[in-house]
Every structure is written in C-alpha cells, then in structure tokens.
XYZ file of C-alpha atoms in Angstrom:
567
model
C 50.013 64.687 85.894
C 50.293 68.352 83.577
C 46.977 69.237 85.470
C 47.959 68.450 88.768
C 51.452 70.684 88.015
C 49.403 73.195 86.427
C 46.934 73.330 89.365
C 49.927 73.391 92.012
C 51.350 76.036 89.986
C 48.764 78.562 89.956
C 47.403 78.597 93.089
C 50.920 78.505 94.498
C 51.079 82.606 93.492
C 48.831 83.438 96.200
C 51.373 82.822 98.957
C 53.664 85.564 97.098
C 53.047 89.226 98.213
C 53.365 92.061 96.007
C 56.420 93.221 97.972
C 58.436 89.952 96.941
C 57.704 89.811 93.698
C 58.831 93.377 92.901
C 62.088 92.833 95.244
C 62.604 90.048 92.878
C 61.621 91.965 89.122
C 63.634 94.879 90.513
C 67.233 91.934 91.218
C 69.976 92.336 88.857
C 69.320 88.616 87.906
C 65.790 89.312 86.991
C 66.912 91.990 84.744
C 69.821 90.802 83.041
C 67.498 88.219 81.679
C 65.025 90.295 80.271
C 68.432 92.465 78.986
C 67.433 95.496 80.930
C 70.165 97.356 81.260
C 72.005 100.359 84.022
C 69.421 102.784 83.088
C 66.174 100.054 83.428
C 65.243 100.003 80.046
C 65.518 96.655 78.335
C 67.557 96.620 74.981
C 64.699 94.234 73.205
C 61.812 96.140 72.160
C 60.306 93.222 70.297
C 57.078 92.174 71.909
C 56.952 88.688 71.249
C 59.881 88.140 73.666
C 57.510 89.296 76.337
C 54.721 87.507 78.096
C 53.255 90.607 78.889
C 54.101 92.114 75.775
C 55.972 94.727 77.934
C 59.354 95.314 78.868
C 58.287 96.817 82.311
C 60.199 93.727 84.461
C 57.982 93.926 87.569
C 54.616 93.408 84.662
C 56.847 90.666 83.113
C 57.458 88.737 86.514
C 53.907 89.025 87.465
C 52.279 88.190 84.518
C 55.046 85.041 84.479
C 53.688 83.611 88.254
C 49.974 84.256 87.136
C 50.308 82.336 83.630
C 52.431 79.516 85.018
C 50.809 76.804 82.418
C 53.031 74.564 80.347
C 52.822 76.868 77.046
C 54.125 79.460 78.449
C 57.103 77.339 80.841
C 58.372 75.558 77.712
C 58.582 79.041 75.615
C 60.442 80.853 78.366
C 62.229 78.215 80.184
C 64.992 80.695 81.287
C 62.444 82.794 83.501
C 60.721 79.996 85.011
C 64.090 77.602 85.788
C 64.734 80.917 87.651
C 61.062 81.502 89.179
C 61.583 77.624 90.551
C 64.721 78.812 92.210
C 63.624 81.889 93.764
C 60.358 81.000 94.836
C 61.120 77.667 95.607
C 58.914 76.257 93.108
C 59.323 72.335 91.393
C 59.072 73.555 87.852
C 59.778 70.426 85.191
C 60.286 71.046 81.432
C 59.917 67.334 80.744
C 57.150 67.999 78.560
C 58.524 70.056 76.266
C 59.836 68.554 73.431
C 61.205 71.288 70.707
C 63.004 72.506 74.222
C 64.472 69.424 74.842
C 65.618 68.738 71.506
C 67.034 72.254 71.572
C 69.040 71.173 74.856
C 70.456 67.963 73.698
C 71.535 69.499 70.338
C 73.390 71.825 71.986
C 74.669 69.788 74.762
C 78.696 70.514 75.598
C 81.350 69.917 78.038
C 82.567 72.957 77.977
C 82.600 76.133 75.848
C 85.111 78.547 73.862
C 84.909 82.320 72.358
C 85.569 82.356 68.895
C 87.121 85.553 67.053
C 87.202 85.563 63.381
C 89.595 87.742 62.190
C 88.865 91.063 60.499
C 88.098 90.133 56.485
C 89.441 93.455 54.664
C 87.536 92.724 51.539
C 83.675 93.586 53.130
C 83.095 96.463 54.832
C 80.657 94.257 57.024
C 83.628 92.375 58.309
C 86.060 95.109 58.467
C 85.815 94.507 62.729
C 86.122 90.854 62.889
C 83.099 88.269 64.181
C 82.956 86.089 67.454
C 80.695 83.958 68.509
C 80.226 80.940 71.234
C 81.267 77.663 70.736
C 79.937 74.493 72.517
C 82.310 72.573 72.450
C 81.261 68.366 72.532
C 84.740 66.504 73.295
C 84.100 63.905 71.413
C 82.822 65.755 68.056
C 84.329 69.315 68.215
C 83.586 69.679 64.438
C 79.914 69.494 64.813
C 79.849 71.411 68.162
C 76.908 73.789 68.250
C 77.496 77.545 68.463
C 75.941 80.531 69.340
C 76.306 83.803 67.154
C 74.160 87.184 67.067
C 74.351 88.680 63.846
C 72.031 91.765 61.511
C 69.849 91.002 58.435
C 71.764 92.950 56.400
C 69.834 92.938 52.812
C 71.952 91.969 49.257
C 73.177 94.576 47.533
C 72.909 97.661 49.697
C 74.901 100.534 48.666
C 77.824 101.167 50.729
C 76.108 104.640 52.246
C 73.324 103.217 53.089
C 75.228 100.575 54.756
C 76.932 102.607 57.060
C 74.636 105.114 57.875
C 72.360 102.086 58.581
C 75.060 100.339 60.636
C 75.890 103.440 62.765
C 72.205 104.459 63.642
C 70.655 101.499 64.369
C 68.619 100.092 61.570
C 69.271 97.036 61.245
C 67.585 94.143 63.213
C 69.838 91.000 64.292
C 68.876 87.989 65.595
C 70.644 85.054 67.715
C 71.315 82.037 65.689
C 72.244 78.293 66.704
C 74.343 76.302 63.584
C 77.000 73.973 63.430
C 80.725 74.844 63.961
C 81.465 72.901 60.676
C 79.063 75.627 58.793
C 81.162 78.681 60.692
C 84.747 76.890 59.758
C 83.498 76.547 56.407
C 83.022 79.904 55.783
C 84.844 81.679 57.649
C 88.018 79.707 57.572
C 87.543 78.198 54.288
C 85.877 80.617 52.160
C 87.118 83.817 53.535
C 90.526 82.532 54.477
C 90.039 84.084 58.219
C 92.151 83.130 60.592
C 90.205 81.582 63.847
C 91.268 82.483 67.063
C 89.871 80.001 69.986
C 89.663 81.011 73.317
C 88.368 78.497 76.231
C 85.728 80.032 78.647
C 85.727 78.980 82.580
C 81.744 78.799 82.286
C 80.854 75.505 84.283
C 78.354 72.727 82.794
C 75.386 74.285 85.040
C 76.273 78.157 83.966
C 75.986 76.689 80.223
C 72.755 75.237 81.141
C 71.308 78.521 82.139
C 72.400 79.937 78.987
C 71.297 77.818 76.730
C 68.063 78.097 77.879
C 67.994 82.143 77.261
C 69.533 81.350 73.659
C 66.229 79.698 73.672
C 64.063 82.424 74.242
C 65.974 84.708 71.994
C 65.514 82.566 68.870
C 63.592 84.695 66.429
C 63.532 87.235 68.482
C 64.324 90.838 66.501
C 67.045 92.769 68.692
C 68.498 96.320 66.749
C 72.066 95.751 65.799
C 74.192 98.908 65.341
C 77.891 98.414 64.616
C 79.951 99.809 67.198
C 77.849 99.480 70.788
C 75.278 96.714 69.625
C 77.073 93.893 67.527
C 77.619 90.656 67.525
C 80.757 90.722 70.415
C 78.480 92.965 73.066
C 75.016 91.290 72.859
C 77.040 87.738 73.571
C 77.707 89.627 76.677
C 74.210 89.421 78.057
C 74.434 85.424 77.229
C 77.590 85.276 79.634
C 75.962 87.548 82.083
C 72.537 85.121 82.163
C 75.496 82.308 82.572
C 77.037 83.428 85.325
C 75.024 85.972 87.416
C 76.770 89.359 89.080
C 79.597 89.220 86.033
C 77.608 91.960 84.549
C 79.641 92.042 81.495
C 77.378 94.308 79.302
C 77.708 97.649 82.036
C 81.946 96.790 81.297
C 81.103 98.184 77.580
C 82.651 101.611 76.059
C 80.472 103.340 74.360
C 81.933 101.946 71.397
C 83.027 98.954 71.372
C 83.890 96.430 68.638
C 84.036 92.211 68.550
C 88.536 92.553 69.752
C 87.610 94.656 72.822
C 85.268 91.894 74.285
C 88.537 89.468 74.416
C 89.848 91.801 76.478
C 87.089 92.358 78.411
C 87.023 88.845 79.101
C 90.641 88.014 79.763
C 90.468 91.196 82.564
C 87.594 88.966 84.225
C 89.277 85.374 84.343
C 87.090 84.261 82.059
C 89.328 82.661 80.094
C 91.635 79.913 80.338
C 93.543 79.033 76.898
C 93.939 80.163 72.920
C 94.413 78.571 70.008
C 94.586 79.703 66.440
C 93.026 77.833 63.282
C 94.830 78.893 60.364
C 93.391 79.920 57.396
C 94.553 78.067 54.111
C 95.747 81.221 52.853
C 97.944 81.924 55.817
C 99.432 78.892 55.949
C 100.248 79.101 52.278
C 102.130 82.460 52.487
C 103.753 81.379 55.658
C 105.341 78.301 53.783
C 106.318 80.395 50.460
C 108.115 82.986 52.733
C 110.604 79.754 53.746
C 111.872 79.202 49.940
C 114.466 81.149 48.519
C 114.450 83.466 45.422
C 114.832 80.294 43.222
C 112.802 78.276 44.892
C 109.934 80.934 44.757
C 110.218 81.147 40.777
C 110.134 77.629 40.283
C 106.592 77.055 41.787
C 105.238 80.366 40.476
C 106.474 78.825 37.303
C 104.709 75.172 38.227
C 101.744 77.206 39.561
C 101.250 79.340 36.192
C 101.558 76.379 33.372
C 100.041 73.272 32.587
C 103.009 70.809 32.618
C 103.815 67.208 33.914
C 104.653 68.499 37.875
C 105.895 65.550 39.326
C 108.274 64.945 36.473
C 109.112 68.493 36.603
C 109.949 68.242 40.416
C 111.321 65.169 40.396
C 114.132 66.368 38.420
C 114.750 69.901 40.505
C 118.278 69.554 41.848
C 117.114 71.662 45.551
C 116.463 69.592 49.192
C 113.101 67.271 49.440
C 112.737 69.698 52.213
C 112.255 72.223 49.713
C 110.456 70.041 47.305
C 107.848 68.781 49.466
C 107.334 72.278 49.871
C 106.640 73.167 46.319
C 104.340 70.307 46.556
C 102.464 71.368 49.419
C 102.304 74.843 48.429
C 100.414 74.019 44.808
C 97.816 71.706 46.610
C 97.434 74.565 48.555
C 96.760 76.959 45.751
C 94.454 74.256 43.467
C 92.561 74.164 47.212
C 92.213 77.648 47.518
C 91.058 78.153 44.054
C 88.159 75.468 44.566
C 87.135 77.041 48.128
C 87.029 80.693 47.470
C 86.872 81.257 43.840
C 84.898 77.855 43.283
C 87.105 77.360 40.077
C 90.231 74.715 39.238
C 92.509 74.062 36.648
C 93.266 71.285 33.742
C 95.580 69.993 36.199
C 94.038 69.809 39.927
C 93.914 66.086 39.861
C 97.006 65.539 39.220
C 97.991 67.960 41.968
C 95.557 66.532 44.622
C 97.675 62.773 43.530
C 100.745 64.760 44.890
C 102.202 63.153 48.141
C 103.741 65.708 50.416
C 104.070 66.253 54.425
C 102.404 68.815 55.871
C 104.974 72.171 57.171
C 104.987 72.695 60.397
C 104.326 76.536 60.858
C 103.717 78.975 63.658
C 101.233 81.166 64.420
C 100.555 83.244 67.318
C 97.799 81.815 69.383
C 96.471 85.033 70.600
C 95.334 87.786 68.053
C 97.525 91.164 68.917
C 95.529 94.498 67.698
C 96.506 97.873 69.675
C 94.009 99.727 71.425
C 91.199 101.374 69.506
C 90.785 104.597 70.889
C 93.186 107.627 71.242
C 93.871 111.474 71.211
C 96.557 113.171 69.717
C 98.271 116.595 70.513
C 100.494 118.860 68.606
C 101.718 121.294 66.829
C 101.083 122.710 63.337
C 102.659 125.111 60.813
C 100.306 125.634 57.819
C 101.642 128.276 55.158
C 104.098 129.847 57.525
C 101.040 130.018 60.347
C 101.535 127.955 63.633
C 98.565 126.490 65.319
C 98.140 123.905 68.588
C 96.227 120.752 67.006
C 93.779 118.046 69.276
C 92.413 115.388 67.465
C 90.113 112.637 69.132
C 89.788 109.171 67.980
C 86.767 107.348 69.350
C 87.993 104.474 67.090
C 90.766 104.119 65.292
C 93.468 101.515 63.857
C 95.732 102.419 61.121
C 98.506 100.549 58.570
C 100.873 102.711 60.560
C 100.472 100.670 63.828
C 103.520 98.234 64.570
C 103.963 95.314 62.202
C 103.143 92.664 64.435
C 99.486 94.430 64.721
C 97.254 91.583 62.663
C 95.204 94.412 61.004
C 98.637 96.325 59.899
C 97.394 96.362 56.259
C 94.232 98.442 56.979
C 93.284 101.453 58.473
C 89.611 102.777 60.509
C 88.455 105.485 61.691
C 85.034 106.332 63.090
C 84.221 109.720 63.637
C 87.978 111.104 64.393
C 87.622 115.351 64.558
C 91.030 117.758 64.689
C 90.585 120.682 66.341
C 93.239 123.537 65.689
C 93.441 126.766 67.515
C 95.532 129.921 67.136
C 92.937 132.985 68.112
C 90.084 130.077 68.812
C 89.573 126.423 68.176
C 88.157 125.398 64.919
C 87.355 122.474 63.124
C 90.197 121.074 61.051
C 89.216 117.693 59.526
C 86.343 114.928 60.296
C 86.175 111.290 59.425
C 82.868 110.280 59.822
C 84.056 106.663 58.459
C 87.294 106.028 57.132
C 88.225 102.894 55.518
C 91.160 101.789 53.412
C 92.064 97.940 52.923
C 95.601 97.662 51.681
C 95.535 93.536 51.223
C 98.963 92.855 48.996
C 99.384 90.872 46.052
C 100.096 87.626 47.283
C 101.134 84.872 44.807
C 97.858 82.544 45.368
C 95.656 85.067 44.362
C 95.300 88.948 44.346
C 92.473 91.076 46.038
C 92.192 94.915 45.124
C 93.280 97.165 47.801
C 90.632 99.700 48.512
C 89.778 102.901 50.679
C 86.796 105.306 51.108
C 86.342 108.659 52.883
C 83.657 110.333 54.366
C 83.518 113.062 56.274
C 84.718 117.240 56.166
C 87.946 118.803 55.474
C 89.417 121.686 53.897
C 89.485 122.670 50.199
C 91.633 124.585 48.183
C 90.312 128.130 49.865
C 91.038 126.780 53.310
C 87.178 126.428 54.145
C 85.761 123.366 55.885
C 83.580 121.459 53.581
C 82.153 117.643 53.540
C 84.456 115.611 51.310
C 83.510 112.047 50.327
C 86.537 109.962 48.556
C 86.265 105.891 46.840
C 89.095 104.753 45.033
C 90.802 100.992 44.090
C 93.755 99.509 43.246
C 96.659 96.824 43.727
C 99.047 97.243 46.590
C 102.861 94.939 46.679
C 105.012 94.083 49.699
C 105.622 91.850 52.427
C 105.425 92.301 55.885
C 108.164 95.100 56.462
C 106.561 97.312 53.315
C 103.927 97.892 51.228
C 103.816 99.784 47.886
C 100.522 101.026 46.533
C 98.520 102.553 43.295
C 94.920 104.055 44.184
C 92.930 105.368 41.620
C 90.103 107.503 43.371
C 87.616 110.009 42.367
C 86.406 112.597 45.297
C 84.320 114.945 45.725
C 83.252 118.358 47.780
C 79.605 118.288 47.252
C 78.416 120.986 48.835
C 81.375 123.551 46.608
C 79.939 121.329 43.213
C 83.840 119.994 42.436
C 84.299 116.934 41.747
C 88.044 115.173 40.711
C 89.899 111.841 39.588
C 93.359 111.407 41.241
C 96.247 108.827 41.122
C 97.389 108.352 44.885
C 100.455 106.754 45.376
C 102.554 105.287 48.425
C 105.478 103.579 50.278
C 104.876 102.017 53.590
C 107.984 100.954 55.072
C 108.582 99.706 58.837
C 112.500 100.661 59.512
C 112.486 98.781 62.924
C 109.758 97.321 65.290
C 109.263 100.999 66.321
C 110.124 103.445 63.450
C 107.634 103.731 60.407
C 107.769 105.873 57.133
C 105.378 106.635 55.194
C 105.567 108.532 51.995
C 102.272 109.018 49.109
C 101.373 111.241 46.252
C 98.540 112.873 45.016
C 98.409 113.781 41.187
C 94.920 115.562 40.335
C 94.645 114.635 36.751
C 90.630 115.301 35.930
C 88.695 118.526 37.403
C 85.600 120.041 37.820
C 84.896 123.209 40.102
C 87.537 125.403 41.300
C 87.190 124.096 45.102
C 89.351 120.637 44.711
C 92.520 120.162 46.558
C 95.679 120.722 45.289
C 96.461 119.064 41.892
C 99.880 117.794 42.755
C 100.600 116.929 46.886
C 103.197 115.061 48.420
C 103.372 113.964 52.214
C 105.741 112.104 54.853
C 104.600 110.650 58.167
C 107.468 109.289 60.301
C 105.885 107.439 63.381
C 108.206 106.395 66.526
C 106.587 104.371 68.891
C 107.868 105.189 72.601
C 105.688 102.187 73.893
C 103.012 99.802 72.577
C 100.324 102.724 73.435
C 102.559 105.907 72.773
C 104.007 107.125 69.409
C 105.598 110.522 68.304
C 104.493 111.443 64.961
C 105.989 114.119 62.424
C 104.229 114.922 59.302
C 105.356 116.931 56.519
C 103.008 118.494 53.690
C 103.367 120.264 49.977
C 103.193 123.704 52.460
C 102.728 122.637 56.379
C 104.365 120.435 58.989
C 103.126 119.162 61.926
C 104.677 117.088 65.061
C 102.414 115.161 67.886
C 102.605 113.146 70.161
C 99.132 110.426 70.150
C 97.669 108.171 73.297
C 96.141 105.516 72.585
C 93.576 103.839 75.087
C-alpha cells in the first residue's frame, strides 16, 4: 500500500508545469508557512526546517512535489496537507506515528491566548509572556499549549542580556507542555496573574496549526525582544490557522507580548476573558478588606508561633472577619511553600484551619496604556528657554493612571529628547530604562529595583553615556508609593563614578492628577564630572484623556511643561 502511494505520488508531478508551481510558491499561503515575510525573505534561517535546505519558497515547493515519499510527508505534514489541497492530491499521514501521537496529544475543542502578566522581579519578564492554549473541555488542566520562547543561558550578566535581547542573539524555539506545568510556574511560583482570552479559531483552523507547530519543533528561530518574541512569532501560528489574517505584516516595529491582545481583539479574534489570580493577589486583595485592627491581629498570628485557633477563637470581631484571618494565613504558609519553598513550625496546623474561600474581584481583561508616545514642550534650564521633543518608541511609566496593571514599574527603550534654541541637540537617551518599584506587601517583601543606560548630561552640561543600578525597599498601597534607592552611577567615558541615596513620594491625587516628588543626595565621589550632589525634582502629571497628559516638571535650577501623546 506505502509503495503504491509513493508510486502515485511521484509520478503525479509530471502533470504540474513550472508555471503552477511557482504561482503556487509565490501565494501568500505558501509563504506564510515557510514564515516568509512582506519583503520575501523567510524569518527561519535554520536549514533543517527546509527540505531543500533553502529558504527560496519556489526551491522549497519543488523540491516538496519531487520528494513526495513518506519520510519526508510525515516530517512536514503542514506543506503536504496543503500540496493535497492545492494540487488535488490524496495525501494520508496514517503512517506516521510520532505525528499522530503529536496530534492526539494535542487534540482540543477549542483554543485560548494566554497573557502572563509582567513579573517585575526578572528583567526577562519585565514585558509579560503569552502563549496558546488548547483547551480539552473535559481536562482543561492538562490542556496542551503552545509557547515560543529564547535559550537564554544561567547567569548572564544583565548587559549582556540586553544587548543580546535587543540585537538578536538569542535563538528560541517553539515548545509543546502541559498547561498544569505553565500554571505552576507562572501562577504559582511567580505569583502572575493569568489573563485568558478565547480565540474564534475553528476545530479545522487548529488542525492546520498544529501541524506547523509540528514542523517547528526543534527548529532554531532568532528571538530578539521587542519585534521577535514570544507574542509576534505566535502570530505566524494564527496566520498558518487561518489563511489571509496575515497577522505578522499588523506588527510595529516594536512590539511587545500586550500589543498582540490588541492586535487580536481589532481582528475578532477573540470572543471572551478571564483572569486566574495569582495567590499573591488574592491575598492582598482580602487583607485590604480588614480594618486597622483586624490587619494587626493576623500580622501578629502571621509573625509568632502560637496556638491560632485558640487565639482566633477567642477574637471578639465578625466570623466574616475571622474566616478571613484564617484564609489569609493559609494563604501566606502556601505562598511560603510555592515561591520560597520554605514553611514554618506551624504550617500544619494552619493547613487543619477550616475557612471559606473570599469572594474577590478582578478585572478580567488586563488594562496597560499604549506603549509608544512623543512629548512636546517647553524648557527653562538656568534662566535659558529651549523647545523640547522627546520620542518614545516604548515606554510605560509608575506615573501612568492607577488602574494601569504595570503602575509600579517604569520602561523605556531607546527614548531620545531633543532640545533646540539656535539648533536641535541631544538632551538625554535611554537606551534601556528599567525600575521595578514592587511594595512591601505583608506576605513577603521583594526589593524594588531600577537601572539606567544610556547618555545624559553631567555637571558641565556636556552629553555623556551614563549607566545607573541601584536597590532598595519601596511602601504604599495603591494610591502611593514611598521609596529608598541606593544606587551607584557612573559617566564612563568622563572617569566619575558616584554612590547616591534617591528618594521618593508617588502619590495619585485623583484618577487623573499624579505627584511625584524624589531626592538625590550624592554622598561618595570620584571625578569632577558627576551630577549634582544634592537634587530635588517634582513632576505633576494631569491626564486630559486615557492617551493625553500635561506634564510640569520642576528641577534644583530648570522647569519644564509638555504636553505627551501616547499611541
């Protein structure tokens, strides 16, 4: 029977003219398959995902109809299910078995987007993660899914990392694991939040796709962290899905895992959200309902070994309020185990502790404001005025509104001001800009963090590169944060080098109006090129629309006022 397909199969090629076949290699179908994008050149350079061994897609089809045998149809099922279509051709993958294991392992009714929220304590997960969920009804916990990640290696230093990340050298590859594995770690470890959105793609369209995942496995394809990440090379999965979306030509130039969402919502693609919680959120959400009293009393339970049940038992507040306390140190002994692997003297006796779960809500949909923007304004520097333009390829800071779910952190990637009073100069560049502000929360307390790297001026006024790392705890709630940085920076180029204490308020006066005020002390020295050893600022923001905000800044010795556009 394999001869007899094998023999109908090759001879069946002479019936196709040359004309055909490249009016096929040259279809947008044909293409998006081998990922070859607006400009025809294909995004995978790794020759084993080639029969050929070339990404030239006319060579590729060709070589496909003259080496029809069933090697080569069960290790590119994807091109040949679509040869059978287009040429009319009865191709069977009954006899491959790894391919049909493949396809009932990842067999689903239907199938979701999955956005991981950002995780402020790694730099790698400073953008948030998605990935494809196939979703099987009747076992949604050990649903396959479908991610595209890099090899990043253990240990690299944080420069290397991001010059790495921005120019391409990484490799990633597509990867098929269990949802449970994702949860796990995502949700469990790294107390993310999961945000679940439901895709339109039909039962066939998932079909097709699953058989490219196929194909891609172990397959190298360069990784870079703003155009080539894990949300845009799903794209090309969606696109093989469902033919003339042509998702991947809807991509900025940069373009990070939240924009995709968007990107897919403006296409119909999707149909419903959900959020999964992450232990940690649920916890603060919960200890946020308790009063003053009620807040002492289990950071007092929480923080000493004592008989808790007795000790709640005889607390003269609502069960309300004690099931509560209840819930919320279950929560903290679980959250101790999970991310810190670690648990008290007392976590059985805890984990014995009855208690109904809180009902809590969380938004569904994950809100972040737009990522890119320019700024105009005006600037008075030392009694000098100057018009200021400032571009912001992408950028989120702690000064967007307060019900942004990244308000505790700021990015920017390669923002440049301009000013100009005779001609236009560089002002300042952030190459990468990065500061997590995570508050203290009572179940456990990361260290806020930020780093700098880029050009700005020093104490003589000149432009110089500047490169700034410092840690340290920030307090609040969701209306302020207060924060102690200890950094060291440095202008390399001018050999000065200092230590500084940087201090701040953050405070959000409405839903629109934000103040913020910090402090620089220089307290350690070398060079005579370091910035001023004392500096004090205020930024007031007012936010005309979601998109729109005024902004007035004032310095030790300038002021500015702008008005930024975010898009």
């Amino acid at each position: 029977m394999l001869l007899k397909l094998f023999l109908f199969l090759s001879f069946a090629t002479i019936f196709l003219n040359a004309g055909q076949i490249e009016e096929v290699a040259n279809s947008k179908e044909w293409k998006v398959l081998l990922h070859v994008d607006e400009n025809n050149i294909s995004q995978i350079q790794d020759k084993n995902f080639y029969l050929s061994e070339q990404s030239n897609p006319v060579i590729e089809l060709r070589t496909l109809l003259d080496n029809m045998n069933c090697q080569n149809i069960c290790k590119f099922p994807a091109r040949y299910n679509f040869i059978s279509k287009k040429f009319n051709r009865n191709i069977s993958f009954s006899h491959c078995s790894t391919l049909n294991t493949f396809l009932i392992d990842t067999e689903s009714d239907d199938s979701s987007i999955v956005f991981a929220a950002p995780y402020l304590e790694s730099p790698v997960s400073y953008f948030g993660h998605t990935f494809i969920k196939l979703n099987k009804q009747d076992d949604l916990f050990f649903s396959e899914t479908i991610s595209y990640s890099a090899k990043i290696p253990e240990n690299i230093p944080i420069w290397k990392l991001a010059q790495d990340g921005i120019m391409g050298g990484f490799q990633g590859k597509y990867v098929v694991s269990p949802y449970f594995k994702l949860y796990e770690g995502y949700n469990a470890i790294e107390q993310r939040n999961l945000y679940e959105y439901k895709l339109t793609l039909e039962k066939d369209e998932l079909y097709k796709m699953r058989l490219h995942v196929y194909e891609l496995l172990d397959i190298n394809v360069p990784y870079e962290f703003f155009n080539k990440n894990c949300s845009s090379e799903l794209f090309w999965l969606l696109d093989n899905a469902r033919p003339g979306l042509n998702l991947h030509e809807k991509l900025n130039a940069y373009t990070i895992p939240f924009d995709t969402i968007e990107i897919l919502k403006s296409n119909q693609l999707i149909v419903s959200s959900q959020v999964y919680p992450s232990l940690n959120s649920r916890l603060h959400k919960i200890y946020n309902q308790l009063s003053d009293e009620e807040k002492n009393i289990f950071l007092d339970l929480k923080q000493h070994d004592v008989d808790k049940k007795t000790q709640i038992d005889k607390l003269d507040i609502s069960l309300v309020s004690k099931n509560k306390i209840i819930e919320l140190l279950n929560g903290y002994h679980d959250l101790m185990f999970k991310k810190f692997n670690t648990y008290q003297s007392d976590f059985r006796e805890v984990k014995n502790l009855r208690f109904t779960e809180s009902d809590i809500y969380l938004d569904s949909e994950y809100h972040q404001s737009k990522p890119h923007g320019i700024e105009f304004g005006i600037l008075n520097d030392n009694q000098r005025i100057y018009q200021t333009f400032e571009f912001k390829p992408i950028f989120f800071d702690r000064y967007e509104s307060y019900t942004n779910n990244i308000n505790e952190s700021t990015l920017q990637f390669f923002n440049f001001e301009l000013i100009h009073d005779d001609n236009w100069m560089l002002n300042r560049l952030n190459l990468l800009k990065i500061e997590s502000h995570t508050k203290q929360k009572p179940f456990y307390a990361p260290l806020s963090w930020r780093m700098v790297v880029g050009m700005d001026r020093n104490i003589n006024k000149n432009i110089s590169p500047l490169i700034e790392f410092g840690v340290g705890p920030t307090y609040g709630n969701d209306n302020f944060a207060l924060f102690f940085i200890g950094q060291a920076s440095t202008y390399p180029l001018d050999n000065t080098f200092g230590l500084q204490g940087v201090y701040g308020l953050s405070v959000w006066m409405t839903n629109n109006i934000h103040l913020n005020v910090d402090f620089k002390n220089t307290f350690i020295h070398a060079g005579n090129d370091i910035n001023d050893e004392k500096a004090a600022n205020l930024l007031f923001k007012y936010s005309i629309s979601s998109n729109i905000k005024l902004k007035k800044y004032l310095g030790s010795d300038s002021w500015q006022l702008a008005i930024e556009k975010k898009f």
